JSON list of C-alpha atoms in Angstrom, two decimals:
[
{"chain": "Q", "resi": 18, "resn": "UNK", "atom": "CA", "xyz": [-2.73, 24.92, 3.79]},
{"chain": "Q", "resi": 19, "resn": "UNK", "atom": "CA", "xyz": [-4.48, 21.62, 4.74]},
{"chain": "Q", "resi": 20, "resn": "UNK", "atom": "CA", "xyz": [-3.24, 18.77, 3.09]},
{"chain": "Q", "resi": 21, "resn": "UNK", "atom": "CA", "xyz": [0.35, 20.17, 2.55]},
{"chain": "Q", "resi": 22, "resn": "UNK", "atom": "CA", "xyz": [0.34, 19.71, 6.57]},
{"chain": "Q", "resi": 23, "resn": "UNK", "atom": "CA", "xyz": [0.22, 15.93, 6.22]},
{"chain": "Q", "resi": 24, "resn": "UNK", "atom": "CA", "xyz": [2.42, 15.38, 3.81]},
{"chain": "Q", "resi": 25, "resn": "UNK", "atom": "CA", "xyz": [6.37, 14.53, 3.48]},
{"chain": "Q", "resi": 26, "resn": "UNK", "atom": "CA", "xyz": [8.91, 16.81, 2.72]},
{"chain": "Q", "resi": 27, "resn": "UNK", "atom": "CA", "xyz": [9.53, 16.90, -1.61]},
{"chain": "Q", "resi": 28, "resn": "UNK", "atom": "CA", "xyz": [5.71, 16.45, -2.49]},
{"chain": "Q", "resi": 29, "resn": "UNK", "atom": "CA", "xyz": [4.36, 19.92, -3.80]},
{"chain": "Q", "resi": 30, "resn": "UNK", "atom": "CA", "xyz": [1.11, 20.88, -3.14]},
{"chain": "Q", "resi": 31, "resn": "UNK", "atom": "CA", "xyz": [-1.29, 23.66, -4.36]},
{"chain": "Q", "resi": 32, "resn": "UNK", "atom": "CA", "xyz": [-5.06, 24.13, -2.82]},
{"chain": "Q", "resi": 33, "resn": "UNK", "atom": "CA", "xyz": [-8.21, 26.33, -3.36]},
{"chain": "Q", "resi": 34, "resn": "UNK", "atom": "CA", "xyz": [-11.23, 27.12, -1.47]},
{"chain": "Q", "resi": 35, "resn": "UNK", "atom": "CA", "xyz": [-13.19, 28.42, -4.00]},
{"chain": "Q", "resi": 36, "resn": "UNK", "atom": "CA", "xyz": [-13.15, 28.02, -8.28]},
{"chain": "Q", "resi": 37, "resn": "UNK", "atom": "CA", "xyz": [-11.25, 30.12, -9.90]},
{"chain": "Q", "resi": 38, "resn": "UNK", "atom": "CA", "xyz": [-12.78, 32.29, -12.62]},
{"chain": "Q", "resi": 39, "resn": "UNK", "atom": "CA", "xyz": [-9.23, 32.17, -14.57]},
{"chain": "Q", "resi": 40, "resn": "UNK", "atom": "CA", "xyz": [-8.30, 28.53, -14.19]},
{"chain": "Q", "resi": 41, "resn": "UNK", "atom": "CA", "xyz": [-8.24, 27.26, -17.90]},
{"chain": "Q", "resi": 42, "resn": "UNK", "atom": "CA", "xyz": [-8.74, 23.68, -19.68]},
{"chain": "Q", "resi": 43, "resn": "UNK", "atom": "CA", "xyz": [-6.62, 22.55, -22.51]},
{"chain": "Q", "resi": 44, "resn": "UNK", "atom": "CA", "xyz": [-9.13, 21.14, -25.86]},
{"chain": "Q", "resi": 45, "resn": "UNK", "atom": "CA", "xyz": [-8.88, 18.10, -24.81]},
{"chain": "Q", "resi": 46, "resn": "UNK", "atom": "CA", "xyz": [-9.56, 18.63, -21.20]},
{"chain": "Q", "resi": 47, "resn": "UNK", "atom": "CA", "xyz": [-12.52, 20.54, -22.17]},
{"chain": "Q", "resi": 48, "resn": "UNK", "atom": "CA", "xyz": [-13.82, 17.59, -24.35]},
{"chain": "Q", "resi": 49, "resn": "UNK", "atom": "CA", "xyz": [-13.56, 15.50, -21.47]},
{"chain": "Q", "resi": 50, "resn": "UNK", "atom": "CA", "xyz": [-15.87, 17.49, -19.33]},
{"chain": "Q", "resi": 51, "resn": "UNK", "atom": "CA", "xyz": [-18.29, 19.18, -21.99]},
{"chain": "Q", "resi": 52, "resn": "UNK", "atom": "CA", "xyz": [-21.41, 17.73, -20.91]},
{"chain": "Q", "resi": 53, "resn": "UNK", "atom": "CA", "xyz": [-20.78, 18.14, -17.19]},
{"chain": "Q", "resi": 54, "resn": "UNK", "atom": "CA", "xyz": [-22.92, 20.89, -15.53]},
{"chain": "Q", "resi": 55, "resn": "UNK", "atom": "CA", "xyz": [-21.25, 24.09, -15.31]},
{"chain": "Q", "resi": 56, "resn": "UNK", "atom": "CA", "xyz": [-20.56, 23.83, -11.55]},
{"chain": "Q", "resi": 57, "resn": "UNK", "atom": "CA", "xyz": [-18.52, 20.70, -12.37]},
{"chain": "Q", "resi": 58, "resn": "UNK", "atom": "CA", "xyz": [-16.65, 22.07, -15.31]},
{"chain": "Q", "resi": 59, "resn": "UNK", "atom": "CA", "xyz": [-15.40, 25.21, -12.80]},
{"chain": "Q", "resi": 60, "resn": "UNK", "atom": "CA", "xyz": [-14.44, 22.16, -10.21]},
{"chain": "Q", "resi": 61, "resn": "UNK", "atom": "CA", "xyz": [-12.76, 20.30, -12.14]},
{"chain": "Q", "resi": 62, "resn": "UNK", "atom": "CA", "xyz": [-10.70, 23.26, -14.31]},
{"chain": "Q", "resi": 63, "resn": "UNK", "atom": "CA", "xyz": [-10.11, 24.56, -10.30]},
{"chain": "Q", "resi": 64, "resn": "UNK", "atom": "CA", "xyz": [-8.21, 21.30, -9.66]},
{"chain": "Q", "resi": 65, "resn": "UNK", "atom": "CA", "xyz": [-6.15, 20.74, -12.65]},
{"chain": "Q", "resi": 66, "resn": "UNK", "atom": "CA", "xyz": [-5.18, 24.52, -11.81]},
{"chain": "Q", "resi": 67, "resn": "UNK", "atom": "CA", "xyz": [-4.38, 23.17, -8.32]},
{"chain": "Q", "resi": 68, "resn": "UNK", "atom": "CA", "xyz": [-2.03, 20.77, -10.57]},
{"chain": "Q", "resi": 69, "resn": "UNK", "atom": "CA", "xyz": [-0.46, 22.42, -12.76]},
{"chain": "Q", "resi": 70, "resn": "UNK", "atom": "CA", "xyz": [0.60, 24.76, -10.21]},
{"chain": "Q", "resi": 71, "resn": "UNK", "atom": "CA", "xyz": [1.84, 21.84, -8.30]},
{"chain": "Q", "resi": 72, "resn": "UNK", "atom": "CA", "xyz": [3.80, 20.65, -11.50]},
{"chain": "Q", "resi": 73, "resn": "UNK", "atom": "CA", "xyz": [5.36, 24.12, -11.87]},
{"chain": "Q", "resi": 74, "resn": "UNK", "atom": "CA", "xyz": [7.01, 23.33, -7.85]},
{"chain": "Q", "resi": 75, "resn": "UNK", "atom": "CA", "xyz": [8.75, 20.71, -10.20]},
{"chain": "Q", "resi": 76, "resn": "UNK", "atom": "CA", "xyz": [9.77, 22.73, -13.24]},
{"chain": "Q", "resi": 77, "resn": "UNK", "atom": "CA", "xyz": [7.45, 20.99, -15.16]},
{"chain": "Q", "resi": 78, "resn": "UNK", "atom": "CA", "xyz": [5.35, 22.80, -18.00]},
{"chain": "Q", "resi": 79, "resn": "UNK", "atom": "CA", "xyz": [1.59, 23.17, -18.27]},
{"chain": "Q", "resi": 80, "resn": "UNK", "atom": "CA", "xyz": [-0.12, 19.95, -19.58]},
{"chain": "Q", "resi": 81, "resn": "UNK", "atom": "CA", "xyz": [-3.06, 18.19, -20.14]},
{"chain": "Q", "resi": 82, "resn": "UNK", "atom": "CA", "xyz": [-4.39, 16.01, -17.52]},
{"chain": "Q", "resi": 83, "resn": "UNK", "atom": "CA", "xyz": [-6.71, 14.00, -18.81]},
{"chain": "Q", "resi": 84, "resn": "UNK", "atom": "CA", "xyz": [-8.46, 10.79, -16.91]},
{"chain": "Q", "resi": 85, "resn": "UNK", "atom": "CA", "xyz": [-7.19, 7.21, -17.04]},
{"chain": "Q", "resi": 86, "resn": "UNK", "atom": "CA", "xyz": [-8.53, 4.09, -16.27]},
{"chain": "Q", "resi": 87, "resn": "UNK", "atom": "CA", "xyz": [-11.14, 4.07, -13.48]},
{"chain": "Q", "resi": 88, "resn": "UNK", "atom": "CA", "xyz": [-10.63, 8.10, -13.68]},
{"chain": "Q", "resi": 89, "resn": "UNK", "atom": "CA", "xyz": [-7.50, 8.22, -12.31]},
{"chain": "Q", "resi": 90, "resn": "UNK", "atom": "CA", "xyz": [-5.33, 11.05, -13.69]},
{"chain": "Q", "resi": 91, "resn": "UNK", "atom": "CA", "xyz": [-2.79, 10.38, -16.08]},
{"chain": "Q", "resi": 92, "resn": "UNK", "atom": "CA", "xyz": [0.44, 12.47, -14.80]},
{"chain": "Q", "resi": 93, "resn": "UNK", "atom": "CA", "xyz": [3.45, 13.22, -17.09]},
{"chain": "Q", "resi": 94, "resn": "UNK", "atom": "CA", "xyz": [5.85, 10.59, -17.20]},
{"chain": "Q", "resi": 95, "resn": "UNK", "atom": "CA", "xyz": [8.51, 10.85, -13.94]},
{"chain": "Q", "resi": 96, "resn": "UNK", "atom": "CA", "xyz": [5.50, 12.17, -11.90]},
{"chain": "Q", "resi": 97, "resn": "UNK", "atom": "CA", "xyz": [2.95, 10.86, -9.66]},
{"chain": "Q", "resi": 98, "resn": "UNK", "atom": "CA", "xyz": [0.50, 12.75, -8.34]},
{"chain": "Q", "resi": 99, "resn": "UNK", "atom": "CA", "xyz": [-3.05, 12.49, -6.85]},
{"chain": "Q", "resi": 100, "resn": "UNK", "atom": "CA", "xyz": [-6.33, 15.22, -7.04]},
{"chain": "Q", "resi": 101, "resn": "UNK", "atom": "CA", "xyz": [-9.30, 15.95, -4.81]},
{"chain": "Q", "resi": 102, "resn": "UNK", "atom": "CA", "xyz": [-11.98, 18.18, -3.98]},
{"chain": "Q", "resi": 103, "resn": "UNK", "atom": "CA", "xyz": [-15.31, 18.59, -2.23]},
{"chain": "Q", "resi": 104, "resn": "UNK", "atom": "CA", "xyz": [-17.47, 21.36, -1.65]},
{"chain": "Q", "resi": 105, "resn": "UNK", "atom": "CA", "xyz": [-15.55, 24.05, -0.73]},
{"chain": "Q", "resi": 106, "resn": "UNK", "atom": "CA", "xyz": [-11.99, 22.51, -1.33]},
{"chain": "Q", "resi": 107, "resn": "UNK", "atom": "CA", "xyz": [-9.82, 21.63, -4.19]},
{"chain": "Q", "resi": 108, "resn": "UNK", "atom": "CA", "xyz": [-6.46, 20.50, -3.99]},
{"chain": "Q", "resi": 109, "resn": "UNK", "atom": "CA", "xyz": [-3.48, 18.36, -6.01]},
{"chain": "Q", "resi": 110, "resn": "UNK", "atom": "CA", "xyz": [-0.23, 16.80, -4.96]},
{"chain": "Q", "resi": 111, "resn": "UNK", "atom": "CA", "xyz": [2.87, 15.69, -6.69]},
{"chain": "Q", "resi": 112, "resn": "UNK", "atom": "CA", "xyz": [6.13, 14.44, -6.90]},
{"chain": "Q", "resi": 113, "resn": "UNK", "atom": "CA", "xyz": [8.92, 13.10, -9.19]},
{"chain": "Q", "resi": 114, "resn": "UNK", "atom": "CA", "xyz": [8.78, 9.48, -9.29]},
{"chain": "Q", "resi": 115, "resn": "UNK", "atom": "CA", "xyz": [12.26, 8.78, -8.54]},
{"chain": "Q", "resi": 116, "resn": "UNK", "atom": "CA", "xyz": [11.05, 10.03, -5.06]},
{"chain": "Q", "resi": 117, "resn": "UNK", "atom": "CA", "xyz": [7.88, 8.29, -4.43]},
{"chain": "Q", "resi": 118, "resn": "UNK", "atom": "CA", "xyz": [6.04, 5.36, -5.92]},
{"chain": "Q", "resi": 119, "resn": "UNK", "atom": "CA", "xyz": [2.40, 6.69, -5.27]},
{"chain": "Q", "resi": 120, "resn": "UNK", "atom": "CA", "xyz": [0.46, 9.29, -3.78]},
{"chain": "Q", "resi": 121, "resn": "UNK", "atom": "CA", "xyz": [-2.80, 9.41, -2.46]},
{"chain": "Q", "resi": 122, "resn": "UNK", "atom": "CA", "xyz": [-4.73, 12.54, -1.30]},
{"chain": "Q", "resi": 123, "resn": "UNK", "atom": "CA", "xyz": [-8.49, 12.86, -0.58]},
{"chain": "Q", "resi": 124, "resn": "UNK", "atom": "CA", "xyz": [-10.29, 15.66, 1.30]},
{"chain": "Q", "resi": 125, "resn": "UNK", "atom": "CA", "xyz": [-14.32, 15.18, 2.49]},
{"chain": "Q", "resi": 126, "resn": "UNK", "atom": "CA", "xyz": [-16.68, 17.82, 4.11]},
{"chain": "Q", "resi": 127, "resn": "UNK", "atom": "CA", "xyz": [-16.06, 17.09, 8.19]},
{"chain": "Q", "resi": 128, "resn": "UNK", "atom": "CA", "xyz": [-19.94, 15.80, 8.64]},
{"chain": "Q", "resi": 129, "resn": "UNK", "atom": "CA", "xyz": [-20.88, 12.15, 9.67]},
{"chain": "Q", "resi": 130, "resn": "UNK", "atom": "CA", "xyz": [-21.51, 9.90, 7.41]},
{"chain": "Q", "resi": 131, "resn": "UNK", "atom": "CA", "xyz": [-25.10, 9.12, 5.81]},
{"chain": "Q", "resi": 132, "resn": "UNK", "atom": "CA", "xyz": [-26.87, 6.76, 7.81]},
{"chain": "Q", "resi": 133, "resn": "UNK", "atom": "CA", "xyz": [-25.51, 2.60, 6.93]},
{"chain": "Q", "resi": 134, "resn": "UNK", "atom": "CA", "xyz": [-22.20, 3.75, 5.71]},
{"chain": "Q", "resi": 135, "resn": "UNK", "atom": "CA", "xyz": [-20.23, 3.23, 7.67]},
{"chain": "Q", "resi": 136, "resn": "UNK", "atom": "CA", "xyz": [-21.46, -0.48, 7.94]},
{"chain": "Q", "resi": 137, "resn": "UNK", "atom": "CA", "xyz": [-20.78, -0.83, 4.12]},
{"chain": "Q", "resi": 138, "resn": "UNK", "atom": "CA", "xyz": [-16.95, 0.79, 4.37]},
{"chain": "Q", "resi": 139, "resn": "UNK", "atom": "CA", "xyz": [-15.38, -0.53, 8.04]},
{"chain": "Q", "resi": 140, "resn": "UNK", "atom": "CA", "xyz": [-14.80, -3.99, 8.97]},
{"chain": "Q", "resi": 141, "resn": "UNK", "atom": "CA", "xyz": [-15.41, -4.96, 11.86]},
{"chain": "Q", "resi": 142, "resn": "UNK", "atom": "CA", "xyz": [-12.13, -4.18, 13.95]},
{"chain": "Q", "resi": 143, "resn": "UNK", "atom": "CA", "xyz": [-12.66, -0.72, 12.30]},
{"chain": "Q", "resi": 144, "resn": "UNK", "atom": "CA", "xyz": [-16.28, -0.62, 13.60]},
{"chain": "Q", "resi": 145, "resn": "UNK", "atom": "CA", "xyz": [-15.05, -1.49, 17.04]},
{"chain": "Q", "resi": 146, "resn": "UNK", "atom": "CA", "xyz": [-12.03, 1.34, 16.78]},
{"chain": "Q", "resi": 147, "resn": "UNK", "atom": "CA", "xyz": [-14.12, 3.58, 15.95]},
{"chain": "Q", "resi": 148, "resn": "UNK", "atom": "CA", "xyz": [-16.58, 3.29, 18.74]},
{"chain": "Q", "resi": 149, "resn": "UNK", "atom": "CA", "xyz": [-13.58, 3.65, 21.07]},
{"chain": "Q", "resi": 150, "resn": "UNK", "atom": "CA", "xyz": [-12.26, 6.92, 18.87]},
{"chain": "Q", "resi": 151, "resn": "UNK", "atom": "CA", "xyz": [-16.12, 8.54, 19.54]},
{"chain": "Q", "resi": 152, "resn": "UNK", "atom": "CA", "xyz": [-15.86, 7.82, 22.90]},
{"chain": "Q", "resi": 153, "resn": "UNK", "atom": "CA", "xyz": [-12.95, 9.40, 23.16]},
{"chain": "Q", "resi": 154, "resn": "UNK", "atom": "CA", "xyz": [-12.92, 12.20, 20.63]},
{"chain": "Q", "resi": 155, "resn": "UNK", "atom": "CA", "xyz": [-16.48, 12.61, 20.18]},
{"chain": "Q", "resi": 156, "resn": "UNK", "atom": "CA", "xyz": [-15.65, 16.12, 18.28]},
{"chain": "Q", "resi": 157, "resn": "UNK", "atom": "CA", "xyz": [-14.30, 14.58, 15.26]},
{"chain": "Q", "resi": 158, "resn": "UNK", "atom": "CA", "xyz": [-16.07, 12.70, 12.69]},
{"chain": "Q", "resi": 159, "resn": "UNK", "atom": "CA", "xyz": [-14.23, 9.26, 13.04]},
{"chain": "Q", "resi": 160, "resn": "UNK", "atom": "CA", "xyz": [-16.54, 8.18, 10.57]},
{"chain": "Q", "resi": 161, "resn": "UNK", "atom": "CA", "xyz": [-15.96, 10.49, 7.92]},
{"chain": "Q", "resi": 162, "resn": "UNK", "atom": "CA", "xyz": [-12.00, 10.31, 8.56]},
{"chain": "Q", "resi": 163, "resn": "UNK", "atom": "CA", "xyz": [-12.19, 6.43, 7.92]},
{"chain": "Q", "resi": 164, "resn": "UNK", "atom": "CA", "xyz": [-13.94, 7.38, 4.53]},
{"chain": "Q", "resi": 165, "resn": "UNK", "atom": "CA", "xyz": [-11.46, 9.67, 4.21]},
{"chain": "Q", "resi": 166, "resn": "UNK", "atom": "CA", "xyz": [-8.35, 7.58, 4.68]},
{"chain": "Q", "resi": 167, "resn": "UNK", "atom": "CA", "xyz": [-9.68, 4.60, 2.51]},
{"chain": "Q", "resi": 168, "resn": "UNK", "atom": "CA", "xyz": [-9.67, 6.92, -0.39]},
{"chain": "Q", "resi": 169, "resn": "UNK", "atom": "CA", "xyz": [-6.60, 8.19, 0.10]},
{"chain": "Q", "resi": 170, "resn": "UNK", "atom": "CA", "xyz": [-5.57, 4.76, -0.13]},
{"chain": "Q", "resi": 171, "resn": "UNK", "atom": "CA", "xyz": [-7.02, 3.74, -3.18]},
{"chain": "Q", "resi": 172, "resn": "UNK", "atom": "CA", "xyz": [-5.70, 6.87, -4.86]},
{"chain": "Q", "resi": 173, "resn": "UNK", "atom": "CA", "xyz": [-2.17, 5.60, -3.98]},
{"chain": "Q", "resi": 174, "resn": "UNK", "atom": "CA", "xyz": [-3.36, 1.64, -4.79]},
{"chain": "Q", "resi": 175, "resn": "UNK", "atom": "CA", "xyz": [-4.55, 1.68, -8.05]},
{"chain": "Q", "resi": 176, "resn": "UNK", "atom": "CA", "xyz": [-2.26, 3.68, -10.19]},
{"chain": "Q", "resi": 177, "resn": "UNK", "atom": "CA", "xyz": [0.59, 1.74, -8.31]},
{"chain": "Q", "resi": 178, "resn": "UNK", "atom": "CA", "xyz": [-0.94, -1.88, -8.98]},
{"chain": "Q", "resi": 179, "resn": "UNK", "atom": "CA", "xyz": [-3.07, -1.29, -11.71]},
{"chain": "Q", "resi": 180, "resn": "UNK", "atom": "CA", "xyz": [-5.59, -3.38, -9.52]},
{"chain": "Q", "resi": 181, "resn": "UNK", "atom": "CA", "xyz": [-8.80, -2.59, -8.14]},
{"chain": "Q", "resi": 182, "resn": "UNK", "atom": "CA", "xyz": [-9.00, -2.35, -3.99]},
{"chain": "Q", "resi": 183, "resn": "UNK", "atom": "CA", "xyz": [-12.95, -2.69, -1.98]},
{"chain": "Q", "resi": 184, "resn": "UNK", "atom": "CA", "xyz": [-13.14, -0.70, 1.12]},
{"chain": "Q", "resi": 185, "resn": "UNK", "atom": "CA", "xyz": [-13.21, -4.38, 2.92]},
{"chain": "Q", "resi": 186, "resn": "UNK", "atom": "CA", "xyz": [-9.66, -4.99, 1.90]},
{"chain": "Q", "resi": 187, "resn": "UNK", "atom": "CA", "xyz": [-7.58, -1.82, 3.30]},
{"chain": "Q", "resi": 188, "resn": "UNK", "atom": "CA", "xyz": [-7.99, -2.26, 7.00]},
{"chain": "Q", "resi": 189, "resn": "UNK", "atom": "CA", "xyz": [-7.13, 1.17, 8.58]},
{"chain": "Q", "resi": 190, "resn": "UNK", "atom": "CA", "xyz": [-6.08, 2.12, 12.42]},
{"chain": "Q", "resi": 191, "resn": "UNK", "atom": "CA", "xyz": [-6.65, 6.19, 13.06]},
{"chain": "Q", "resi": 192, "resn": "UNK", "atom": "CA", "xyz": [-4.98, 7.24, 15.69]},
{"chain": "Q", "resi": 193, "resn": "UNK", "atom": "CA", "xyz": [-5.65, 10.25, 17.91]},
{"chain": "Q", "resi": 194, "resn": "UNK", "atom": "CA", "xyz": [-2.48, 11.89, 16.63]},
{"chain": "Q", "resi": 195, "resn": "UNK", "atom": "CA", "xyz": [-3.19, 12.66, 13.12]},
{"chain": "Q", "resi": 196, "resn": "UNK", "atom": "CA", "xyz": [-1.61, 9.01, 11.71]},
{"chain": "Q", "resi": 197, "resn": "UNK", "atom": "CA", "xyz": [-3.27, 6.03, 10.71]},
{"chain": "Q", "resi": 198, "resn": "UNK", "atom": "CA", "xyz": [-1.87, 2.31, 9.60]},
{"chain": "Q", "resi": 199, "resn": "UNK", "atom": "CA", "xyz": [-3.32, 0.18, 6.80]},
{"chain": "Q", "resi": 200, "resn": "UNK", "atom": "CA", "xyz": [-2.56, -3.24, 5.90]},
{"chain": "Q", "resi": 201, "resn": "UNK", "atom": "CA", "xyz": [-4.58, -4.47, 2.38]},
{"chain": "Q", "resi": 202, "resn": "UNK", "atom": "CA", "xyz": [-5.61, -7.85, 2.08]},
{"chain": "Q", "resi": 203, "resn": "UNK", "atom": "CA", "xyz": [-7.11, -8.69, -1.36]},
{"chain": "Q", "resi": 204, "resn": "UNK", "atom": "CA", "xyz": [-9.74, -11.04, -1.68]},
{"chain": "Q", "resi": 205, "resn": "UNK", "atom": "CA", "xyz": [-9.04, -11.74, -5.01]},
{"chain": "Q", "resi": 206, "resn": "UNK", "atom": "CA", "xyz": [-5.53, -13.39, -6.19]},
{"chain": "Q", "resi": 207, "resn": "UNK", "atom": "CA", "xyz": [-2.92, -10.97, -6.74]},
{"chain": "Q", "resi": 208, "resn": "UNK", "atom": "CA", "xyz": [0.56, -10.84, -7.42]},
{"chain": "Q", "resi": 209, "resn": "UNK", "atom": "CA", "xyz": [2.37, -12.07, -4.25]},
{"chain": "Q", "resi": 210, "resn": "UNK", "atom": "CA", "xyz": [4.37, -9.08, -3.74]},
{"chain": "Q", "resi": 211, "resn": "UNK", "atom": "CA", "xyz": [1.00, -7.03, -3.29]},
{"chain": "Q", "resi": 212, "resn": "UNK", "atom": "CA", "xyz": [-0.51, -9.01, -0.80]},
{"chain": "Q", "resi": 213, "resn": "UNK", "atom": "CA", "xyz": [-0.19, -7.50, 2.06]},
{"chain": "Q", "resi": 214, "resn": "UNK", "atom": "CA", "xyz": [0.81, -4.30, 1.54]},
{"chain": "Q", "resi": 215, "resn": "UNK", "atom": "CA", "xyz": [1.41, -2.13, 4.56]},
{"chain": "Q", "resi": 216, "resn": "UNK", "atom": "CA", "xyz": [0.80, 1.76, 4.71]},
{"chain": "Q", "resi": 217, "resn": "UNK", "atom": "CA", "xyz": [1.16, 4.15, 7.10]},
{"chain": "Q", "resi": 218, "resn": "UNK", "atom": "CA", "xyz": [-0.63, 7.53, 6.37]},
{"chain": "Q", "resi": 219, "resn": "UNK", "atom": "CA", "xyz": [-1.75, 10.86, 8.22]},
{"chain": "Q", "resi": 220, "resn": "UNK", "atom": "CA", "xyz": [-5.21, 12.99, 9.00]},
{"chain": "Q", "resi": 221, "resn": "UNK", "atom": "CA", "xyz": [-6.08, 15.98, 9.83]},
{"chain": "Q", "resi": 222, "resn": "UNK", "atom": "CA", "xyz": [-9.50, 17.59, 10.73]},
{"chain": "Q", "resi": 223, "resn": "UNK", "atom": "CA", "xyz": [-10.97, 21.56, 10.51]},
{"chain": "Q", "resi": 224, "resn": "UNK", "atom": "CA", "xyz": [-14.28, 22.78, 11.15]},
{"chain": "Q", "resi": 225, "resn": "UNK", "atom": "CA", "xyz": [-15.20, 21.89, 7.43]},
{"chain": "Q", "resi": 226, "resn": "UNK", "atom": "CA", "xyz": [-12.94, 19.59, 6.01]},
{"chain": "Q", "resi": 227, "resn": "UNK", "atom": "CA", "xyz": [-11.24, 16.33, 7.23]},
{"chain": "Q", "resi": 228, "resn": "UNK", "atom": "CA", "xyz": [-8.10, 15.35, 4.58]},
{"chain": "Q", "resi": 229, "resn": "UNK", "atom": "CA", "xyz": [-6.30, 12.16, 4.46]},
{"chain": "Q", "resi": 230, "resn": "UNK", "atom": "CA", "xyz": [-2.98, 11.68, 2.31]},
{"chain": "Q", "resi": 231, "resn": "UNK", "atom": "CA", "xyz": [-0.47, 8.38, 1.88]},
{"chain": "Q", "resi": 232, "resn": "UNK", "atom": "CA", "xyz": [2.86, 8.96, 0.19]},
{"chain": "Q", "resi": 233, "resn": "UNK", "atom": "CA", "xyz": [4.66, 5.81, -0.50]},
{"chain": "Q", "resi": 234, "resn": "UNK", "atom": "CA", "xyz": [8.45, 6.30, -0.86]},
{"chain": "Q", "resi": 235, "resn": "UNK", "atom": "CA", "xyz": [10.39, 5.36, -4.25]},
{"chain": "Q", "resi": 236, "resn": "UNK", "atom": "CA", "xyz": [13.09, 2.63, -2.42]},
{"chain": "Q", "resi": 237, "resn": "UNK", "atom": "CA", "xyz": [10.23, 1.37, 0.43]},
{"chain": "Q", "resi": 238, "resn": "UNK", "atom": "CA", "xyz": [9.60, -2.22, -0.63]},
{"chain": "Q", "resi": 239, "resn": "UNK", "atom": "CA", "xyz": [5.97, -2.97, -1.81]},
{"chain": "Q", "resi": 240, "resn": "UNK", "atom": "CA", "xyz": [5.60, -5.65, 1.83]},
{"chain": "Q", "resi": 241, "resn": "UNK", "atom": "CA", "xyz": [6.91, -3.06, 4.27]},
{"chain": "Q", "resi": 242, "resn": "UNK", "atom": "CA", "xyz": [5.62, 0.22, 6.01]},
{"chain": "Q", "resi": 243, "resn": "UNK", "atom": "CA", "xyz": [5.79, 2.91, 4.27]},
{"chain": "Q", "resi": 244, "resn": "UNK", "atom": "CA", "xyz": [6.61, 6.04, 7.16]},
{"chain": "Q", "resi": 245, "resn": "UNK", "atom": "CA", "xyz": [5.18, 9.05, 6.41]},
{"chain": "Q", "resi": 246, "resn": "UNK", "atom": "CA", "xyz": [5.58, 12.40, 8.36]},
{"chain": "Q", "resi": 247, "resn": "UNK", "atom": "CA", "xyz": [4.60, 15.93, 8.58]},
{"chain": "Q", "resi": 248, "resn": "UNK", "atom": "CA", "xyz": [6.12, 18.37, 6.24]},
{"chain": "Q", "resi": 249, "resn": "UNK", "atom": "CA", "xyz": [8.08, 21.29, 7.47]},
{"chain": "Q", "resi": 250, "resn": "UNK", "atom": "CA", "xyz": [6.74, 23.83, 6.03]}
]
């Protein structure tokens, strides 16, 4: 598995690599998605197959998951939970909410970037850590695991704060080891106890795929790191 790797210990994960000719869609799932090309409607009954397999980890029943606001999933209450896929990759993670106050998963195709964004994501500390990462690591796309990380983030963000996040306001440290740190600073006034909020978060990079994932633990308070580490499994 890929993203199972960089996440804790009591978040249950299921993956695919390719759609899966038997993964259904409850009515109203299928409403949702009706007009969709047909590619998208496999991709996205793929990965709320990747969920509810996830959900059974927790004894929970099939359901429908149907999108929020902004598209964010809507999980069964006492879960949180977080989807992604990209070409070639579906996955979704959950857990019960007494353990963890957000996840936030996101998985991206391990090319560079398109040309100028990069420039439009990073600022500019990230920029300058990233030249230093190339230098240093010029076989992974630092690029693409910034873009990576910062929607992880948001993944976590907005269903936790109900507030929307820019990719200028979650600064984010990578580090060589498969971990990255993020401190958010809104522009925009915010509840006090959300500003800053500190993150810490972990990578990890194949030939295809780079994958990003932030768990934020139940009893962490909302101003302090948040540890995350590696499953054992």
């Amino acid at each position: 598995m890929v993203i199972a790797e960089i996440l804790p210990a009591g978040v249950a994960v299921s993956e695919a690599f390719a759609d899966d000719p038997a993964a259904f869609l409850f009515p109203e799932e299928a409403a949702a998605i009706a007009r969709a090309a047909p590619g998208r409607r496999r991709e996205f009954a793929t990965t709320r197959l990747c969920a509810r397999r996830a959900l059974a980890e927790l004894g929970r029943p099939p359901a429908p998951l149907l999108r929020g606001a902004r598209g964010a999933p809507s999980w069964p209450a006492g879960v949180v939970g977080s989807m992604t896929h990209c070409e070639g990759y579906r996955a979704a993670a959950v857990a019960r909410r007494g353990d963890f106050a957000a996840l936030g998963i996101d998985a991206e195709p391990h090319q560079p970037l398109p040309a100028h964004v990069l420039e439009a994501i990073a600022v500019p500390a990230e920029q300058a850590r990233h030249r230093v990462l190339s230098a240093r690591v010029p076989q992974v796309c630092w690029d693409r695991v910034l873009f990576c990380a910062k929607e992880a983030v948001y993944k976590a963000w907005f269903p936790r704060t109900g507030l929307p996040l820019e990719f200028g306001e979650a600064d984010i440290a990578l580090r060589t080891d498969g971990s990255f740190t993020v401190r958010v600073r809104r522009r925009h006034p915010s509840p006090e106890h959300l500003t800053p909020l500190a993150y810490e978060g972990r990578w990890v990079a194949t030939s295809a795929l780079v994958a990003a994932a932030v768990a934020e633990p139940a009893t962490a308070p909302s101003t302090a790191t948040v540890p995350i580490r590696a499953a054992d499994r």
